Amino acid sequence: MRRKAFLGTLMALAAVFAMAPSAGASQLESAAVGVPAGAVGTVAPGSLPAVAGKGEGDVTIQRAFTTWATNVNVRHNNASVTTCGMSPSTANCPNIRGQVNPGTSFEVWCQRTGSQTVGGNPYWVYIITPNFDGWMASYYIDYPDNVLPDTRFC
């Protein structure tokens, strides 16, 4: 219950920095753990950062992402949702919610520039797994470009 209230607060605060969606986009294209491409997934209400023009019921599974590195930390800031959500970094998101490893798929809800560049990549992503969610440096995602395709900015 505490996590649900906390994530609801994150959603409300994240609305402050939501960006406009690209023209003609009708659904957020993202991915979820263990859900095949084209399947529809569900997400707990109040648990996601705001994405302009998108409601939490608009999650359509199009693509799953994985990481190329082992034990990649997924971060949060239990004391300050705003600090972590507005400018993700290891300093601003000091609490580790869990870790992801190669071969484990996860959903990327949105991406944004953080206050820390990792491996030359300034982007951070908000990911969702069945057991935890939070911010992760985009550098560790198994994709060749810094900006992920079909993933909104938060």
PDB file of C-alpha atoms in Angstrom:
ATOM      1  CA  MET A   1       0.000   0.000   0.000  1.00  0.00           C
ATOM      2  CA  ARG A   2       2.866   2.373   0.815  1.00  0.00           C
ATOM      3  CA  ARG A   3       4.396   1.774  -2.632  1.00  0.00           C
ATOM      4  CA  LYS A   4       1.077   2.503  -4.357  1.00  0.00           C
ATOM      5  CA  ALA A   5       0.722   5.855  -2.546  1.00  0.00           C
ATOM      6  CA  PHE A   6       4.336   6.713  -3.305  1.00  0.00           C
ATOM      7  CA  LEU A   7       3.944   5.918  -6.990  1.00  0.00           C
ATOM      8  CA  GLY A   8       0.740   7.961  -7.113  1.00  0.00           C
ATOM      9  CA  THR A   9       2.731  10.925  -5.818  1.00  0.00           C
ATOM     10  CA  LEU A  10       5.397  10.274  -8.455  1.00  0.00           C
ATOM     11  CA  MET A  11       2.720  10.363 -11.165  1.00  0.00           C
ATOM     12  CA  ALA A  12       1.368  13.693  -9.932  1.00  0.00           C
ATOM     13  CA  LEU A  13       4.798  15.305  -9.682  1.00  0.00           C
ATOM     14  CA  ALA A  14       5.934  13.932 -13.021  1.00  0.00           C
ATOM     15  CA  ALA A  15       3.051  15.712 -14.755  1.00  0.00           C
ATOM     16  CA  VAL A  16       4.962  18.947 -14.233  1.00  0.00           C
ATOM     17  CA  PHE A  17       7.676  17.929 -16.673  1.00  0.00           C
ATOM     18  CA  ALA A  18       5.647  15.965 -19.231  1.00  0.00           C
ATOM     19  CA  MET A  19       6.355  16.828 -22.869  1.00  0.00           C
ATOM     20  CA  ALA A  20       3.908  16.909 -25.786  1.00  0.00           C
ATOM     21  CA  PRO A  21       3.480  13.676 -27.750  1.00  0.00           C
ATOM     22  CA  SER A  22       4.599  13.408 -31.354  1.00  0.00           C
ATOM     23  CA  ALA A  23       1.968  14.191 -33.980  1.00  0.00           C
ATOM     24  CA  GLY A  24      -0.226  11.276 -35.005  1.00  0.00           C
ATOM     25  CA  ALA A  25       0.835   8.980 -32.192  1.00  0.00           C
ATOM     26  CA  SER A  26      -2.189   7.130 -30.884  1.00  0.00           C
ATOM     27  CA  GLN A  27      -0.676   4.807 -28.318  1.00  0.00           C
ATOM     28  CA  LEU A  28       2.441   4.586 -26.218  1.00  0.00           C
ATOM     29  CA  GLU A  29       4.583   1.889 -27.740  1.00  0.00           C
ATOM     30  CA  SER A  30       6.532   0.219 -25.013  1.00  0.00           C
ATOM     31  CA  ALA A  31       7.194  -3.229 -23.648  1.00  0.00           C
ATOM     32  CA  ALA A  32       6.530  -5.410 -20.611  1.00  0.00           C
ATOM     33  CA  VAL A  33       8.306  -8.292 -18.992  1.00  0.00           C
ATOM     34  CA  GLY A  34       7.424 -11.631 -20.494  1.00  0.00           C
ATOM     35  CA  VAL A  35       4.726 -10.241 -22.785  1.00  0.00           C
ATOM     36  CA  PRO A  36       5.102 -10.997 -26.475  1.00  0.00           C
ATOM     37  CA  ALA A  37       5.100  -8.202 -29.054  1.00  0.00           C
ATOM     38  CA  GLY A  38       1.562  -7.105 -29.924  1.00  0.00           C
ATOM     39  CA  ALA A  39       0.020  -8.247 -26.621  1.00  0.00           C
ATOM     40  CA  VAL A  40      -1.747  -5.803 -24.317  1.00  0.00           C
ATOM     41  CA  GLY A  41      -0.382  -5.409 -20.781  1.00  0.00           C
ATOM     42  CA  THR A  42      -1.729  -3.804 -17.625  1.00  0.00           C
ATOM     43  CA  VAL A  43      -0.093  -1.462 -15.123  1.00  0.00           C
ATOM     44  CA  ALA A  44      -1.164  -0.577 -11.583  1.00  0.00           C
ATOM     45  CA  PRO A  45      -3.010   2.790 -11.430  1.00  0.00           C
ATOM     46  CA  GLY A  46      -0.941   5.763 -10.268  1.00  0.00           C
ATOM     47  CA  SER A  47       2.372   4.012 -10.809  1.00  0.00           C
ATOM     48  CA  LEU A  48       3.894   5.705 -13.857  1.00  0.00           C
ATOM     49  CA  PRO A  49       5.516   9.058 -14.638  1.00  0.00           C
ATOM     50  CA  ALA A  50       3.298  11.313 -16.710  1.00  0.00           C
ATOM     51  CA  VAL A  51       3.532  11.208 -20.480  1.00  0.00           C
ATOM     52  CA  ALA A  52       1.600  14.031 -22.170  1.00  0.00           C
ATOM     53  CA  GLY A  53      -1.462  12.753 -23.997  1.00  0.00           C
ATOM     54  CA  LYS A  54      -1.259   9.313 -22.412  1.00  0.00           C
ATOM     55  CA  GLY A  55      -3.280   7.720 -19.665  1.00  0.00           C
ATOM     56  CA  GLU A  56      -2.181   4.675 -17.735  1.00  0.00           C
ATOM     57  CA  GLY A  57      -4.647   2.545 -19.687  1.00  0.00           C
ATOM     58  CA  ASP A  58      -2.781   3.403 -22.910  1.00  0.00           C
ATOM     59  CA  VAL A  59      -0.003   0.872 -22.472  1.00  0.00           C
ATOM     60  CA  THR A  60       0.240  -1.291 -25.577  1.00  0.00           C
ATOM     61  CA  ILE A  61       3.016  -3.811 -25.701  1.00  0.00           C
ATOM     62  CA  GLN A  62       4.987  -3.366 -28.922  1.00  0.00           C
ATOM     63  CA  ARG A  63       8.573  -3.935 -27.904  1.00  0.00           C
ATOM     64  CA  ALA A  64      10.530  -5.393 -25.013  1.00  0.00           C
ATOM     65  CA  PHE A  65      13.949  -4.087 -24.026  1.00  0.00           C
ATOM     66  CA  THR A  66      16.773  -5.888 -22.249  1.00  0.00           C
ATOM     67  CA  THR A  67      20.165  -4.888 -20.892  1.00  0.00           C
ATOM     68  CA  TRP A  68      23.603  -5.948 -22.072  1.00  0.00           C
ATOM     69  CA  ALA A  69      25.207  -5.530 -18.616  1.00  0.00           C
ATOM     70  CA  THR A  70      24.762  -7.590 -15.463  1.00  0.00           C
ATOM     71  CA  ASN A  71      23.300  -6.337 -12.178  1.00  0.00           C
ATOM     72  CA  VAL A  72      22.161  -2.954 -13.540  1.00  0.00           C
ATOM     73  CA  ASN A  73      20.635  -0.919 -10.707  1.00  0.00           C
ATOM     74  CA  VAL A  74      17.104   0.409 -11.035  1.00  0.00           C
ATOM     75  CA  ARG A  75      16.938   3.535  -8.889  1.00  0.00           C
ATOM     76  CA  HIS A  76      14.547   5.754  -6.997  1.00  0.00           C
ATOM     77  CA  ASN A  77      14.615   8.419  -4.307  1.00  0.00           C
ATOM     78  CA  ASN A  78      12.418   7.525  -1.343  1.00  0.00           C
ATOM     79  CA  ALA A  79      12.947  10.956   0.231  1.00  0.00           C
ATOM     80  CA  SER A  80      12.382  13.121  -2.866  1.00  0.00           C
ATOM     81  CA  VAL A  81      10.339  11.883  -5.801  1.00  0.00           C
ATOM     82  CA  THR A  82      10.746  15.231  -7.551  1.00  0.00           C
ATOM     83  CA  THR A  83      14.543  15.265  -7.377  1.00  0.00           C
ATOM     84  CA  CYS A  84      14.867  11.828  -8.954  1.00  0.00           C
ATOM     85  CA  GLY A  85      12.066  12.247 -11.491  1.00  0.00           C
ATOM     86  CA  MET A  86      13.130  15.669 -12.722  1.00  0.00           C
ATOM     87  CA  SER A  87      16.825  14.844 -13.114  1.00  0.00           C
ATOM     88  CA  PRO A  88      17.694  11.159 -12.795  1.00  0.00           C
ATOM     89  CA  SER A  89      21.237  10.275 -11.711  1.00  0.00           C
ATOM     90  CA  THR A  90      22.920   8.049  -9.146  1.00  0.00           C
ATOM     91  CA  ALA A  91      23.111  11.030  -6.758  1.00  0.00           C
ATOM     92  CA  ASN A  92      19.478  12.132  -7.237  1.00  0.00           C
ATOM     93  CA  CYS A  93      18.138   8.560  -7.165  1.00  0.00           C
ATOM     94  CA  PRO A  94      20.181   6.953  -4.366  1.00  0.00           C
ATOM     95  CA  ASN A  95      17.797   4.119  -3.458  1.00  0.00           C
ATOM     96  CA  ILE A  96      18.123   0.870  -5.396  1.00  0.00           C
ATOM     97  CA  ARG A  97      14.808  -0.880  -6.012  1.00  0.00           C
ATOM     98  CA  GLY A  98      16.226  -3.868  -7.845  1.00  0.00           C
ATOM     99  CA  GLN A  99      18.543  -4.976 -10.626  1.00  0.00           C
ATOM    100  CA  VAL A 100      18.085  -6.176 -14.201  1.00  0.00           C
ATOM    101  CA  ASN A 101      20.266  -8.603 -16.119  1.00  0.00           C
ATOM    102  CA  PRO A 102      20.736  -9.712 -19.731  1.00  0.00           C
ATOM    103  CA  GLY A 103      17.864 -11.834 -20.994  1.00  0.00           C
ATOM    104  CA  THR A 104      15.334 -10.239 -18.650  1.00  0.00           C
ATOM    105  CA  SER A 105      12.814  -8.142 -20.603  1.00  0.00           C
ATOM    106  CA  PHE A 106      11.294  -5.011 -19.133  1.00  0.00           C
ATOM    107  CA  GLU A 107       8.968  -2.228 -20.185  1.00  0.00           C
ATOM    108  CA  VAL A 108      10.355   1.259 -20.738  1.00  0.00           C
ATOM    109  CA  TRP A 109       7.543   3.663 -19.875  1.00  0.00           C
ATOM    110  CA  CYS A 110       9.408   6.852 -20.841  1.00  0.00           C
ATOM    111  CA  GLN A 111      12.840   8.447 -21.262  1.00  0.00           C
ATOM    112  CA  ARG A 112      14.418  11.784 -20.357  1.00  0.00           C
ATOM    113  CA  THR A 113      17.777  13.514 -20.107  1.00  0.00           C
ATOM    114  CA  GLY A 114      19.273  13.072 -16.663  1.00  0.00           C
ATOM    115  CA  SER A 115      21.799  15.114 -14.719  1.00  0.00           C
ATOM    116  CA  GLN A 116      24.421  12.386 -15.137  1.00  0.00           C
ATOM    117  CA  THR A 117      25.811  11.017 -18.392  1.00  0.00           C
ATOM    118  CA  VAL A 118      26.712   7.336 -18.289  1.00  0.00           C
ATOM    119  CA  GLY A 119      29.015   5.937 -20.972  1.00  0.00           C
ATOM    120  CA  GLY A 120      28.448   9.016 -23.145  1.00  0.00           C
ATOM    121  CA  ASN A 121      24.647   8.590 -23.003  1.00  0.00           C
ATOM    122  CA  PRO A 122      22.751  11.412 -21.207  1.00  0.00           C
ATOM    123  CA  TYR A 123      19.369   9.624 -21.212  1.00  0.00           C
ATOM    124  CA  TRP A 124      17.678   7.794 -18.375  1.00  0.00           C
ATOM    125  CA  VAL A 125      14.604   5.577 -18.679  1.00  0.00           C
ATOM    126  CA  TYR A 126      11.770   4.742 -16.309  1.00  0.00           C
ATOM    127  CA  ILE A 127      11.372   0.965 -16.429  1.00  0.00           C
ATOM    128  CA  ILE A 128       8.704  -1.399 -15.161  1.00  0.00           C
ATOM    129  CA  THR A 129       9.217  -5.017 -14.148  1.00  0.00           C
ATOM    130  CA  PRO A 130       6.768  -7.316 -12.350  1.00  0.00           C
ATOM    131  CA  ASN A 131       8.637  -6.795  -9.054  1.00  0.00           C
ATOM    132  CA  PHE A 132       9.837  -3.184  -9.129  1.00  0.00           C
ATOM    133  CA  ASP A 133      10.060  -0.032 -11.204  1.00  0.00           C
ATOM    134  CA  GLY A 134      12.315   3.002 -11.290  1.00  0.00           C
ATOM    135  CA  TRP A 135      15.012   4.899 -13.194  1.00  0.00           C
ATOM    136  CA  MET A 136      17.893   3.289 -15.047  1.00  0.00           C
ATOM    137  CA  ALA A 137      20.660   4.778 -17.189  1.00  0.00           C
ATOM    138  CA  SER A 138      19.713   4.225 -20.838  1.00  0.00           C
ATOM    139  CA  TYR A 139      23.354   3.403 -21.562  1.00  0.00           C
ATOM    140  CA  TYR A 140      22.775  -0.128 -20.249  1.00  0.00           C
ATOM    141  CA  ILE A 141      19.859  -0.913 -22.579  1.00  0.00           C
ATOM    142  CA  ASP A 142      20.727  -3.312 -25.370  1.00  0.00           C
ATOM    143  CA  TYR A 143      20.051  -0.842 -28.195  1.00  0.00           C
ATOM    144  CA  PRO A 144      22.638   0.922 -30.402  1.00  0.00           C
ATOM    145  CA  ASP A 145      21.342   4.515 -30.079  1.00  0.00           C
ATOM    146  CA  ASN A 146      21.001   6.793 -27.059  1.00  0.00           C
ATOM    147  CA  VAL A 147      17.314   7.548 -27.698  1.00  0.00           C
ATOM    148  CA  LEU A 148      15.022   4.520 -27.707  1.00  0.00           C
ATOM    149  CA  PRO A 149      12.549   4.055 -30.563  1.00  0.00           C
ATOM    150  CA  ASP A 150       8.805   4.110 -29.936  1.00  0.00           C
ATOM    151  CA  THR A 151       9.396   5.423 -26.402  1.00  0.00           C
ATOM    152  CA  ARG A 152       7.932   8.738 -25.247  1.00  0.00           C
ATOM    153  CA  PHE A 153       9.779  11.416 -23.332  1.00  0.00           C
ATOM    154  CA  CYS A 154       8.555  12.040 -19.792  1.00  0.00           C
TER     155      CYS A 154
END
